[in-house]
Coordinates of C-alpha atoms in Angstrom, one line a residue:
X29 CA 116.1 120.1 124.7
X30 CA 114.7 120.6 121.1
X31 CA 116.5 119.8 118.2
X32 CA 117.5 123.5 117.6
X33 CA 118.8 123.4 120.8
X34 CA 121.2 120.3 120.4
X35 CA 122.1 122.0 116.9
X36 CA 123.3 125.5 118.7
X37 CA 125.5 123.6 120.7
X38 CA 126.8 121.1 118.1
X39 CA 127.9 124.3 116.2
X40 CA 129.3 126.1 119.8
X41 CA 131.3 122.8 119.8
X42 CA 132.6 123.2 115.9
X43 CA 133.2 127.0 116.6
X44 CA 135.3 126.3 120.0
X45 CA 133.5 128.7 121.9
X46 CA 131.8 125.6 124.3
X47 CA 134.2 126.6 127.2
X48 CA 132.4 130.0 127.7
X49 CA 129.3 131.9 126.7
X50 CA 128.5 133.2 123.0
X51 CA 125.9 136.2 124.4
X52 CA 123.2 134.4 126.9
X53 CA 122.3 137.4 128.5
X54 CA 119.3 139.6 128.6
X55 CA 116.0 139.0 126.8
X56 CA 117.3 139.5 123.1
X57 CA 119.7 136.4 123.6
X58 CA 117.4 134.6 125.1
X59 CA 114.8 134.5 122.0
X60 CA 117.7 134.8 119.4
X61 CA 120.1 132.4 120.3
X62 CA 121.9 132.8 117.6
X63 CA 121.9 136.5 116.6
X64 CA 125.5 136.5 115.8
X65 CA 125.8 136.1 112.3
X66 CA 122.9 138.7 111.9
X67 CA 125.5 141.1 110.8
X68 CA 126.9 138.3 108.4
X69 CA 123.2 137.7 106.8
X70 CA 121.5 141.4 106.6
X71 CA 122.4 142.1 103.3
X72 CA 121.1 138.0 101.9
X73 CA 118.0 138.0 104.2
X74 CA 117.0 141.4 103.0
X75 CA 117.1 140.6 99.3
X76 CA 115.5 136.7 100.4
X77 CA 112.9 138.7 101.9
X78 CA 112.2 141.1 99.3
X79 CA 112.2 138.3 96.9
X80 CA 109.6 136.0 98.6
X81 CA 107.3 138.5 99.6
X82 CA 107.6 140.1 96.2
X83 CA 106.0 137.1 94.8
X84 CA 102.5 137.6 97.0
X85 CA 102.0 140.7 95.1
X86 CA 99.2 139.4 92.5
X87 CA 95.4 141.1 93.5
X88 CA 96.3 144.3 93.9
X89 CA 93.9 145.6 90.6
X90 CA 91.0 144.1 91.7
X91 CA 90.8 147.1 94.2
X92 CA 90.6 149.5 90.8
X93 CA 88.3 147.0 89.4
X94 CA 86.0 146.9 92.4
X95 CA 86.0 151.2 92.5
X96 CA 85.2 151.3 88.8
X97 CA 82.4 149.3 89.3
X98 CA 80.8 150.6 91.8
X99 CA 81.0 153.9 90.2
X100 CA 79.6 152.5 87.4
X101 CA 82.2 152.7 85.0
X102 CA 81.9 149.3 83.5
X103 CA 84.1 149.9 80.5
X104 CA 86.9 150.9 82.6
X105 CA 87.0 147.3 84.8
X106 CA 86.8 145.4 82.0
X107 CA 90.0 147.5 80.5
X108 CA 92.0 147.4 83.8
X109 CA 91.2 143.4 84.1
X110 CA 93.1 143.5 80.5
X111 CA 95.7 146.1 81.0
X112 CA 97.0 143.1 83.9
X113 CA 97.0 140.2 82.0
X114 CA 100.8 139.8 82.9
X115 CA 100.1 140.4 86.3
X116 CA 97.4 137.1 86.1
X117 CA 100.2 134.7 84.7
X118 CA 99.8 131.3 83.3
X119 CA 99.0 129.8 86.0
X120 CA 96.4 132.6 86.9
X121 CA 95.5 132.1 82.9
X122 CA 91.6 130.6 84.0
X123 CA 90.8 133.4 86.7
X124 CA 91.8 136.2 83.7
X125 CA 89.2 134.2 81.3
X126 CA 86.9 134.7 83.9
X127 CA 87.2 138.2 85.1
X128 CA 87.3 139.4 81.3
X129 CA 84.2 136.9 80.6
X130 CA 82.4 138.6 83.7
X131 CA 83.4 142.0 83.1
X132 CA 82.8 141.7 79.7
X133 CA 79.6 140.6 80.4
X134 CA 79.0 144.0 82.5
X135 CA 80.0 146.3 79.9
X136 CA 77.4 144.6 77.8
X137 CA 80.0 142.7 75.2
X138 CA 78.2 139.9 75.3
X139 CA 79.8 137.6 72.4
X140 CA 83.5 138.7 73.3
X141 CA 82.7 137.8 76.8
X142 CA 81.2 134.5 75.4
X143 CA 84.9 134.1 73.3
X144 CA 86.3 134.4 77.0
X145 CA 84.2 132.4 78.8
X146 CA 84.3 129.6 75.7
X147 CA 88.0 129.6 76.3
X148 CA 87.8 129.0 79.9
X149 CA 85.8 126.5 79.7
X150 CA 88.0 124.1 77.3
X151 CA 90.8 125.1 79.9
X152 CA 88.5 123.6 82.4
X153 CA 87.7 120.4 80.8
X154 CA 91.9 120.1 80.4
X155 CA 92.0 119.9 83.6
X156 CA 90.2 117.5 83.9
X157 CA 92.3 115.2 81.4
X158 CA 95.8 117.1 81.5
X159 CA 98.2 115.8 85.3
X160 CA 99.3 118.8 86.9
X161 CA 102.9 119.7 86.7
X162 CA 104.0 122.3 89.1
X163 CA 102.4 120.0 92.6
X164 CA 106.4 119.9 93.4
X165 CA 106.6 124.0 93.4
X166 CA 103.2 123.7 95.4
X167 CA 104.4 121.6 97.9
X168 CA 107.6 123.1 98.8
X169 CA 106.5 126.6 98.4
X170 CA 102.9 126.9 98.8
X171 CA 99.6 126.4 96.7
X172 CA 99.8 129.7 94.8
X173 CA 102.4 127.8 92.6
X174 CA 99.8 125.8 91.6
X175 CA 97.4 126.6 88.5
X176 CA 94.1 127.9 89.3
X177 CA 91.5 125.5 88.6
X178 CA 88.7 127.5 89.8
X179 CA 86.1 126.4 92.7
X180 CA 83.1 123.8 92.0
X181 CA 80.9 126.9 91.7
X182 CA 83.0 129.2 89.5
X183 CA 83.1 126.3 87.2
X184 CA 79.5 126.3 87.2
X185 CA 79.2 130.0 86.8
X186 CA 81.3 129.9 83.4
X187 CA 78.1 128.5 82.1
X188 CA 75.8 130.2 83.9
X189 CA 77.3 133.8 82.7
X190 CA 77.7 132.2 79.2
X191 CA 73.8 131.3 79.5
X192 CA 72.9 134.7 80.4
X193 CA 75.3 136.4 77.4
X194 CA 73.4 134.7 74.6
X195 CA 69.9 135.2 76.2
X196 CA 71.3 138.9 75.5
X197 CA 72.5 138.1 72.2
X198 CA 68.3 137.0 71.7
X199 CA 69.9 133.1 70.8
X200 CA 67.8 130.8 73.3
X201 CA 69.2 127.4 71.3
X202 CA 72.9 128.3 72.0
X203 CA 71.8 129.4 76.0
X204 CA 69.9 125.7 76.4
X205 CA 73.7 124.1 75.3
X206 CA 74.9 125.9 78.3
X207 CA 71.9 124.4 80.3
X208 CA 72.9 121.0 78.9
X209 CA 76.6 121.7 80.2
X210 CA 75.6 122.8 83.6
X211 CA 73.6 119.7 84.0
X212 CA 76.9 117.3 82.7
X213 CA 79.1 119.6 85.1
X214 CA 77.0 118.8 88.0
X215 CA 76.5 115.3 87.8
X216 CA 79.9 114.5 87.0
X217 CA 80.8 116.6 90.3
X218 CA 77.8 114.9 92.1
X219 CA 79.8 111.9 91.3
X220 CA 83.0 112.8 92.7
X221 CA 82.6 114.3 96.2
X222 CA 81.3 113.2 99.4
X223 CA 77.2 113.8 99.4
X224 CA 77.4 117.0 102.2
X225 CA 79.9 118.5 99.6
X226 CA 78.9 121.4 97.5
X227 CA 77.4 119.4 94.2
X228 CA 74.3 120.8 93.9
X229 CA 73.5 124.5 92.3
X230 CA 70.0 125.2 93.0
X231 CA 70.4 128.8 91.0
X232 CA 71.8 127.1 88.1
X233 CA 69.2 124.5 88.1
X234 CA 66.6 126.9 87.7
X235 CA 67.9 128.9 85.1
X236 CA 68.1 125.5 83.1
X237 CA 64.3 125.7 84.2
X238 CA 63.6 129.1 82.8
X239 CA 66.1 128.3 79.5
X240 CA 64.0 125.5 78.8
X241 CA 60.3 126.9 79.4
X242 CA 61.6 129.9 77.6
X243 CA 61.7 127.3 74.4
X244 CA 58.8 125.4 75.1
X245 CA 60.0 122.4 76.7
X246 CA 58.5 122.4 79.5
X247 CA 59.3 118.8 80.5
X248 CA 63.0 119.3 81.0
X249 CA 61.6 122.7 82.5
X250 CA 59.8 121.0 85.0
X251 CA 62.7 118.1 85.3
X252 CA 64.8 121.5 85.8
X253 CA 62.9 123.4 88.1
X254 CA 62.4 119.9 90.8
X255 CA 66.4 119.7 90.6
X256 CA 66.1 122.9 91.6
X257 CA 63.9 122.8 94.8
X258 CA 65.6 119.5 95.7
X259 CA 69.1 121.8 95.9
X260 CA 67.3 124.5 97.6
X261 CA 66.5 121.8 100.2
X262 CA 70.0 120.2 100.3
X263 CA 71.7 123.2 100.8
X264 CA 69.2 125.3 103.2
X265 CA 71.6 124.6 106.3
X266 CA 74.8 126.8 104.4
X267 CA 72.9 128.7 101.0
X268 CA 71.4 131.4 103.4
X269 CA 68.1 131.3 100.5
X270 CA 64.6 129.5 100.8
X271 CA 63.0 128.1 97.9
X272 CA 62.1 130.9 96.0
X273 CA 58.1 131.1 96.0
X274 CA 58.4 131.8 92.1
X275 CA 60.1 128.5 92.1
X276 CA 56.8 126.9 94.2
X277 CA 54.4 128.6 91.6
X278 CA 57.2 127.0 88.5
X279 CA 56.7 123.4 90.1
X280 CA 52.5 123.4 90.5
X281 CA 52.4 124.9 87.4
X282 CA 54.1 122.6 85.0
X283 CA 53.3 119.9 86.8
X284 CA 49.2 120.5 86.3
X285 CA 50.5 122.1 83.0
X286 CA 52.2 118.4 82.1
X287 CA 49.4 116.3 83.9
X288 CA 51.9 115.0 86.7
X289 CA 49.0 114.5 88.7
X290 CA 51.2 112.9 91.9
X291 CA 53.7 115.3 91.7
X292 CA 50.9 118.2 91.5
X293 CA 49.1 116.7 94.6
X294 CA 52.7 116.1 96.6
X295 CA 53.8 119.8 95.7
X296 CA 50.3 121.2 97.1
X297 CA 50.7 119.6 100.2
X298 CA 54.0 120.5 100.7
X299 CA 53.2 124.3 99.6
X300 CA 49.6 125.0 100.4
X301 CA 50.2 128.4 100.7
X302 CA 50.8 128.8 96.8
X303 CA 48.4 129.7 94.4
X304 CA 50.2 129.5 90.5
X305 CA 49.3 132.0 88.0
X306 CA 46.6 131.0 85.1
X307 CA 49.6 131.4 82.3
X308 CA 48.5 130.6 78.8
X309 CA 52.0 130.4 77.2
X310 CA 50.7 130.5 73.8
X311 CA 48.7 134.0 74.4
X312 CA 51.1 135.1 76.9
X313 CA 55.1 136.5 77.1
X314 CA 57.1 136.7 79.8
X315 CA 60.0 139.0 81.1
X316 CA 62.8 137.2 83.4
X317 CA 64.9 139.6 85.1
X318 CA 67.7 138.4 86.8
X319 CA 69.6 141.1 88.7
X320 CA 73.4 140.7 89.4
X321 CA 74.0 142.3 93.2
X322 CA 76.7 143.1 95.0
X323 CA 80.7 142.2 95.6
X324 CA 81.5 139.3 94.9
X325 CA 83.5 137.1 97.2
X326 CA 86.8 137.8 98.3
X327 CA 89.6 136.0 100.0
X328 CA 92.5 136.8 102.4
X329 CA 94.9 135.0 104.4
X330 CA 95.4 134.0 107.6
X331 CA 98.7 133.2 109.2
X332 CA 98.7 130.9 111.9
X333 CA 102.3 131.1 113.5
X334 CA 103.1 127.5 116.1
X335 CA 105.9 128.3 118.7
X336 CA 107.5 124.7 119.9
X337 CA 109.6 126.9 122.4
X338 CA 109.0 129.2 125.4
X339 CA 111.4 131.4 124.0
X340 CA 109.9 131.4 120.5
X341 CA 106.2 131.9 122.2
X342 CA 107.9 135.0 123.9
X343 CA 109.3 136.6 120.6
X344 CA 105.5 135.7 118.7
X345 CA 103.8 137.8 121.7
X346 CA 106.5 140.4 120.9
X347 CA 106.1 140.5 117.4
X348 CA 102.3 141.0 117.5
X349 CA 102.9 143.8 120.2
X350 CA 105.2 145.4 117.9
X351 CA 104.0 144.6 114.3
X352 CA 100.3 144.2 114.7
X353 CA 98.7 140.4 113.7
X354 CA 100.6 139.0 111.3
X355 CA 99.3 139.6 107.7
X356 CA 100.9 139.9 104.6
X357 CA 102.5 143.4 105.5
X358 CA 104.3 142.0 108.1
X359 CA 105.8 139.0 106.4
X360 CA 109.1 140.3 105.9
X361 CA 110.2 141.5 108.8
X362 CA 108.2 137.9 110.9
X363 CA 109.9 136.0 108.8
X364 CA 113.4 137.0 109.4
X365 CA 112.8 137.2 113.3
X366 CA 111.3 133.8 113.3
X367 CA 113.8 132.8 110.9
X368 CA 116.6 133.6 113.0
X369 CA 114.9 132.5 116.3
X370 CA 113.8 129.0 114.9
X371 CA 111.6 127.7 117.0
X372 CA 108.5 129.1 115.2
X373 CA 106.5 126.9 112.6
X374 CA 104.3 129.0 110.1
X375 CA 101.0 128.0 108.5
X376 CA 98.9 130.0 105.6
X377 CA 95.4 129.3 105.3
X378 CA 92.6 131.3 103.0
X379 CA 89.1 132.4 104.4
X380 CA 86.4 133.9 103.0
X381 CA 85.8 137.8 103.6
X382 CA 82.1 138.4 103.2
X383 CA 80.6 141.6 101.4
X384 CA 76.8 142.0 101.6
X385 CA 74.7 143.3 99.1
X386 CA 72.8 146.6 100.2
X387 CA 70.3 145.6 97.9
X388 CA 67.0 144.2 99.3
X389 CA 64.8 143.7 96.6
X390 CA 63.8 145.8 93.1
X391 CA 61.0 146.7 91.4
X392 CA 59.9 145.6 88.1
X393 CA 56.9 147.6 86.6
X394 CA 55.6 147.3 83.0
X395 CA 53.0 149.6 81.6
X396 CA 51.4 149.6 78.1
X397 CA 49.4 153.0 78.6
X398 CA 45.9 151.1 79.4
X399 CA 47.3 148.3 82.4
X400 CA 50.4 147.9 84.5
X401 CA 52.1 144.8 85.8
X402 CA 54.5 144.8 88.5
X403 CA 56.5 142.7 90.6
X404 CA 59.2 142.1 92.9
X405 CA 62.6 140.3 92.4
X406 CA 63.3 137.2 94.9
X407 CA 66.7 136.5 96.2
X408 CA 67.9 133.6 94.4
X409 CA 71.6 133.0 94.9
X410 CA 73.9 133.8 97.5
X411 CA 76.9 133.3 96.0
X412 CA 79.1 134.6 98.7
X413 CA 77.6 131.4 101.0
X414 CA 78.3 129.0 97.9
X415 CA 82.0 130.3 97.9
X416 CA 82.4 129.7 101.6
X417 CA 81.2 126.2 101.1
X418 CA 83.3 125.3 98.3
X419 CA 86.4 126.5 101.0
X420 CA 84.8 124.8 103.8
X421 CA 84.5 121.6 101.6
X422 CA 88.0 121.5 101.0
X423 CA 89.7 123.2 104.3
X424 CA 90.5 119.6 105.7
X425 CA 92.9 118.7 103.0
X426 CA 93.9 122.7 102.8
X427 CA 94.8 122.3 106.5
X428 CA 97.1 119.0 106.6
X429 CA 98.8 120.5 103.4
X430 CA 100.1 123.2 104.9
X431 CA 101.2 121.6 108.1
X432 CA 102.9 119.1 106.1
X433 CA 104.6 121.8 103.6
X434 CA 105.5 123.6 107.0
X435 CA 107.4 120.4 108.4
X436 CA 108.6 119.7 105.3
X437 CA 109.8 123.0 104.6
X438 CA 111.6 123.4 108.4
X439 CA 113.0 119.8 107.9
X440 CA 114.5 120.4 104.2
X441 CA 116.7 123.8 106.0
X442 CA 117.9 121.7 108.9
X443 CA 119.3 119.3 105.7
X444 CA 120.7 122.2 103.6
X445 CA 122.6 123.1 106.7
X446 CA 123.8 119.6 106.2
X447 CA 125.0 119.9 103.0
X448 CA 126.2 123.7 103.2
X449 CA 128.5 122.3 105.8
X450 CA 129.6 119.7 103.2
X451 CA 130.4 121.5 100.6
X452 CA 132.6 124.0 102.0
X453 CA 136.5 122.9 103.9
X454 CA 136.5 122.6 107.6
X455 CA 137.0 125.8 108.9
X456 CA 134.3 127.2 107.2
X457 CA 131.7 124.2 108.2
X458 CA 130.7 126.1 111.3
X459 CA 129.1 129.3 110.0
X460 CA 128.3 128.4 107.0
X461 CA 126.0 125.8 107.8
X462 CA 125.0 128.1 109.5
X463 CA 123.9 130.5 107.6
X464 CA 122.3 128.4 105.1
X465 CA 120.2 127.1 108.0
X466 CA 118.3 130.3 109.3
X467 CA 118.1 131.2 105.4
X468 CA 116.6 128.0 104.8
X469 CA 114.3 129.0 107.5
X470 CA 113.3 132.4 106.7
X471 CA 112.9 131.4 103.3
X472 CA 110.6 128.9 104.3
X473 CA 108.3 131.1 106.8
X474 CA 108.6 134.1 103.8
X475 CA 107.5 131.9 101.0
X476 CA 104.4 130.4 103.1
X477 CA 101.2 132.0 101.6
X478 CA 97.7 131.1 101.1
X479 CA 95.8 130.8 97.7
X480 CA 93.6 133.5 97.6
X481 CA 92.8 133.9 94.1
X482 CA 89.3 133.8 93.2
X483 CA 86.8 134.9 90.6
X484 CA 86.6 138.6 92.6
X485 CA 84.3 139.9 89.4
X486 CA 81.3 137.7 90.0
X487 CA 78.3 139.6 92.1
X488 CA 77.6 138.6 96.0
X489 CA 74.2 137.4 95.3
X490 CA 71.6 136.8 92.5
X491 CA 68.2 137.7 92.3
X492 CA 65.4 137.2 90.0
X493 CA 61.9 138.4 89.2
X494 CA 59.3 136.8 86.5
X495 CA 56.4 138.9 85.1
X496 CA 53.7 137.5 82.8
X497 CA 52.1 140.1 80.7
X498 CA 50.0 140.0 77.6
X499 CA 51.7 140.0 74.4
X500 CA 52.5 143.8 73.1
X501 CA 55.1 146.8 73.9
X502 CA 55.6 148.1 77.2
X503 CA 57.9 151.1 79.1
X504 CA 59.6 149.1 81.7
X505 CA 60.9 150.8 84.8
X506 CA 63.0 148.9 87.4
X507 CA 64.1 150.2 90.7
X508 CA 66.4 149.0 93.5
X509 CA 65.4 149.1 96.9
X510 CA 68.0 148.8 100.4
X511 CA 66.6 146.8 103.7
X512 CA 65.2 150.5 104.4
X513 CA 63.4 151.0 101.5
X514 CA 65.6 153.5 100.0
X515 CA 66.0 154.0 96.6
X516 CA 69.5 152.8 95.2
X517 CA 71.3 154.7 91.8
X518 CA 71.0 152.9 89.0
X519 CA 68.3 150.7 87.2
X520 CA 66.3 150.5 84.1
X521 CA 64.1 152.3 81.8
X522 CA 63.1 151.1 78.5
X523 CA 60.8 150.4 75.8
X524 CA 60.2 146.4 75.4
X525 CA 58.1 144.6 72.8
X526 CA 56.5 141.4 72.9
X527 CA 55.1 138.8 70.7
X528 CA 52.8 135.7 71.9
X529 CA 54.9 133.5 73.9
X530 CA 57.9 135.6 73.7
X531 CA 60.0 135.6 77.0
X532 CA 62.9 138.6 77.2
X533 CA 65.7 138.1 79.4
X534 CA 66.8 140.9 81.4
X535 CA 70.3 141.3 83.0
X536 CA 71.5 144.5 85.6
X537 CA 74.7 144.8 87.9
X538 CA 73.8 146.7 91.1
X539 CA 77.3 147.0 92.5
X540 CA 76.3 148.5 95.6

């Protein structure tokens, strides 16, 4: 006999009723063994409900976001990211700074979206230093109560899109102190997780690479770039991306550039394949073009309901017959009917919802009206796999959370029962404690939801392309290619000029 059990029949005894049945009869009494006071708890459970649920609501612009985007209408999800500032919160407050940084960033305000991205950043760091005071809320509600510290790799990204705004803004100095902060951001993280954890950003270590040639240093470049490779190495069994062969030719080219002989004679062995380009960076300039594909990541929740009853395995089954699998549309109405039944423990976990980019590869050409160069872009960065890790990384202690908020949660309305019963004179005891039980309980399976939030804005994947040309002016034409070799809207058309060892950074969103 489960506790539930002993507790129905503790209050049959208080009510008087012991000496013949309450309702036991058919299939409804059998899974709601205490459906009497329904009638005495509609009009509470309904507004409970409708309170609870009300508060899973946030997310629902990013839909209007995503359309605007892919319609190209950059200016208009940057102004719906701020029309629901409200809607983000404070404790939201670090995933607005980044969706206005990123979308910012799209519409081509670069140093507003730095101002953003500046201020996410210091938030960042206060996390670091500041305790966090709403763990309580967390725990006995769930971890949406909690601020939003962002994942390892959005943190990253701050910099990353920062980096990318002032190559924009033409002000390689201020991009390299970005560089310098991604490389303090990663080792401090290298120094706090386990050594499979994400730590490593292969995509951000090359872009410190490409920062710091496009300066001249080509010693931290080089230092940059073998970070870099070592990442791409660490991370080949989750990052779905090879090292990049642009990143082969980067390493066997500085390194005969900087006379690293050994490293030069390791990294021809282990690429022999690779022949670098003859680059004289003094009569030479460059153009970087790093294209922004795709979706980014998203999350949704999954609800994993545990019966500790036949009876409340019987009304789950039910339930899923009648309402589908659970999801956050059905968390109402589960929540009373598990509520009332009892017997049911319920668990909210996040997972990562994958949207691939239809983008296989585009085409950079440059023509000066006597030569053309051309090239194609390599895929650099999945960013959707880096997300999946970061939740992966951290499911363990995501998992025993919610199981112990669950029992927690189911133990703390078997005690307000307690003290409902307390507080009010004898005759009352019975269905009052009562009643504060199964709302303690559907209270508890309502308020159980998964943190979902996450920096929707960023792309799905990154891609880059590196084109060495002689100094001069050029009409550039790039094009976007699908896995059919279909030609994709969008791209870029435009009149570029170059001085010697000039390198221009390009940036596009494909949405698609």
């Amino acid at each position: 006999m489960g506790f539930y059990q002993r507790e129905v029949i503790k209050y049959r005894s208080t009510l008087n009723v012991s000496r013949g049945p309450i309702v036991r009869s058919g299939v409804t009494s059998r899974l709601f063994p205490l459906y009497r006071p329904v009638s005495l708890l509609s009009i509470m459970v309904l507004c409970l409900v409708t309170l609870a649920v009300g508060c899973s609501s946030f997310g629902s612009h990013y839909q209007r976001v995503e359309k605007s985007l892919l319609a190209g209408h950059l200016e208009e999800a940057d102004h719906i990211v701020e029309k629901t500032q409200e809607e983000y919160g404070q404790r939201s407050r670090l995933l607005y700074l980044m969706d206005r940084g990123m979308t910012l960033h799209l519409a081509g305000h670069f140093q507003k979206s730095n101002e953003f991205l500046e201020q996410a950043d210091q938030l960042i760091e206060e996390f670091y230093t500041t305790r966090i005071r709403d763990e309580a809320a967390a725990i006995l509600l769930n971890e949406t109560q909690l601020p939003y510290q962002g994942d390892p790799y959005e943190q990253v990204m701050v910099n990353v899109i920062k980096a990318l705004n002032y190559t924009q803004l033409q002000d390689l100095p201020a991009a390299l102190v970005e560089a310098r902060r991604i490389d303090h951001r990663l080792n401090l993280l290298a120094d706090s997780v386990d050594d499979d954890a994400y730590h490593e950003d292969p995509f951000a270590r090359y872009l410190t690479g490409l920062l710091y040639e496009a300066t001249g240093d080509l010693n931290n470049a080089f230092i940059a770039y073998r970070k870099a490779e070592q990442g791409y190495r660490q991370a080949e069994s989750w990052s779905h991306v090879t090292i990049p062969s642009m990143l082969k030719e980067d390493l066997l080219r500085t390194a005969k550039a900087l006379g690293f002989d050994d490293e030069l004679l390791r990294y021809q062995e282990e690429f022999p394949d690779m022949t670098p380009p003859v680059v004289n960076r003094e009569q030479q300039a460059q153009i970087i073009l790093v294209n922004l594909n795709g979706l980014g990541p998203r999350k949704s929740e999954a609800l994993l309901d545990f019966p500790i009853s036949l009876d409340a395995l019987n009304l789950i089954a039910l339930t899923k017959r009648g309402f589908g699998r659970s999801s956050p549309r059905t968390r109402g109405p589960d929540a009373v009917l598990y509520g009332l039944q009892g017997d049911i423990v319920r668990v909210a976990l996040p997972q990562v919802l994958l949207q691939p980019s239809l983008v296989s590869y585009s085409e950079v050409r440059a023509d000066n009206g006597v030569e053309s160069y051309q090239t194609q872009t390599q895929r650099v960065y999945d960013i959707q796999a880096v997300a999946k890790k970061n939740l992966d990384d951290d499911y363990t202690a995501l998992v025993v959370r919610a199981v112990a908020r669950a029992a927690m949660k189911m133990a703390a309305a078997v005690g307000i029962g307690y003290g409902a019963r307390a507080a009010v004179n004898k005759n009352s005891q019975a269905w009052v404690g009562l009643v504060a039980v199964i709302l303690a309980r559907i209270f508890a399976i309502a308020t159980e939801e998964a943190d979902i939030r996450t920096w929707r804005t960023l792309p799905g994947e990154i891609q880059v392309a590196r084109l060495w040309v002689p100094p001069g002016t050029y009409s550039l034409v790039v094009h976007s290619f699908d896995a059919r070799g279909q030609a994709l809207p969008g791209g870029i058309s435009e009149k570029i000029s170059l001085l010697d060892g000039e390198t221009k950074f390009l940036t596009q969103r494909i949405p698609e």
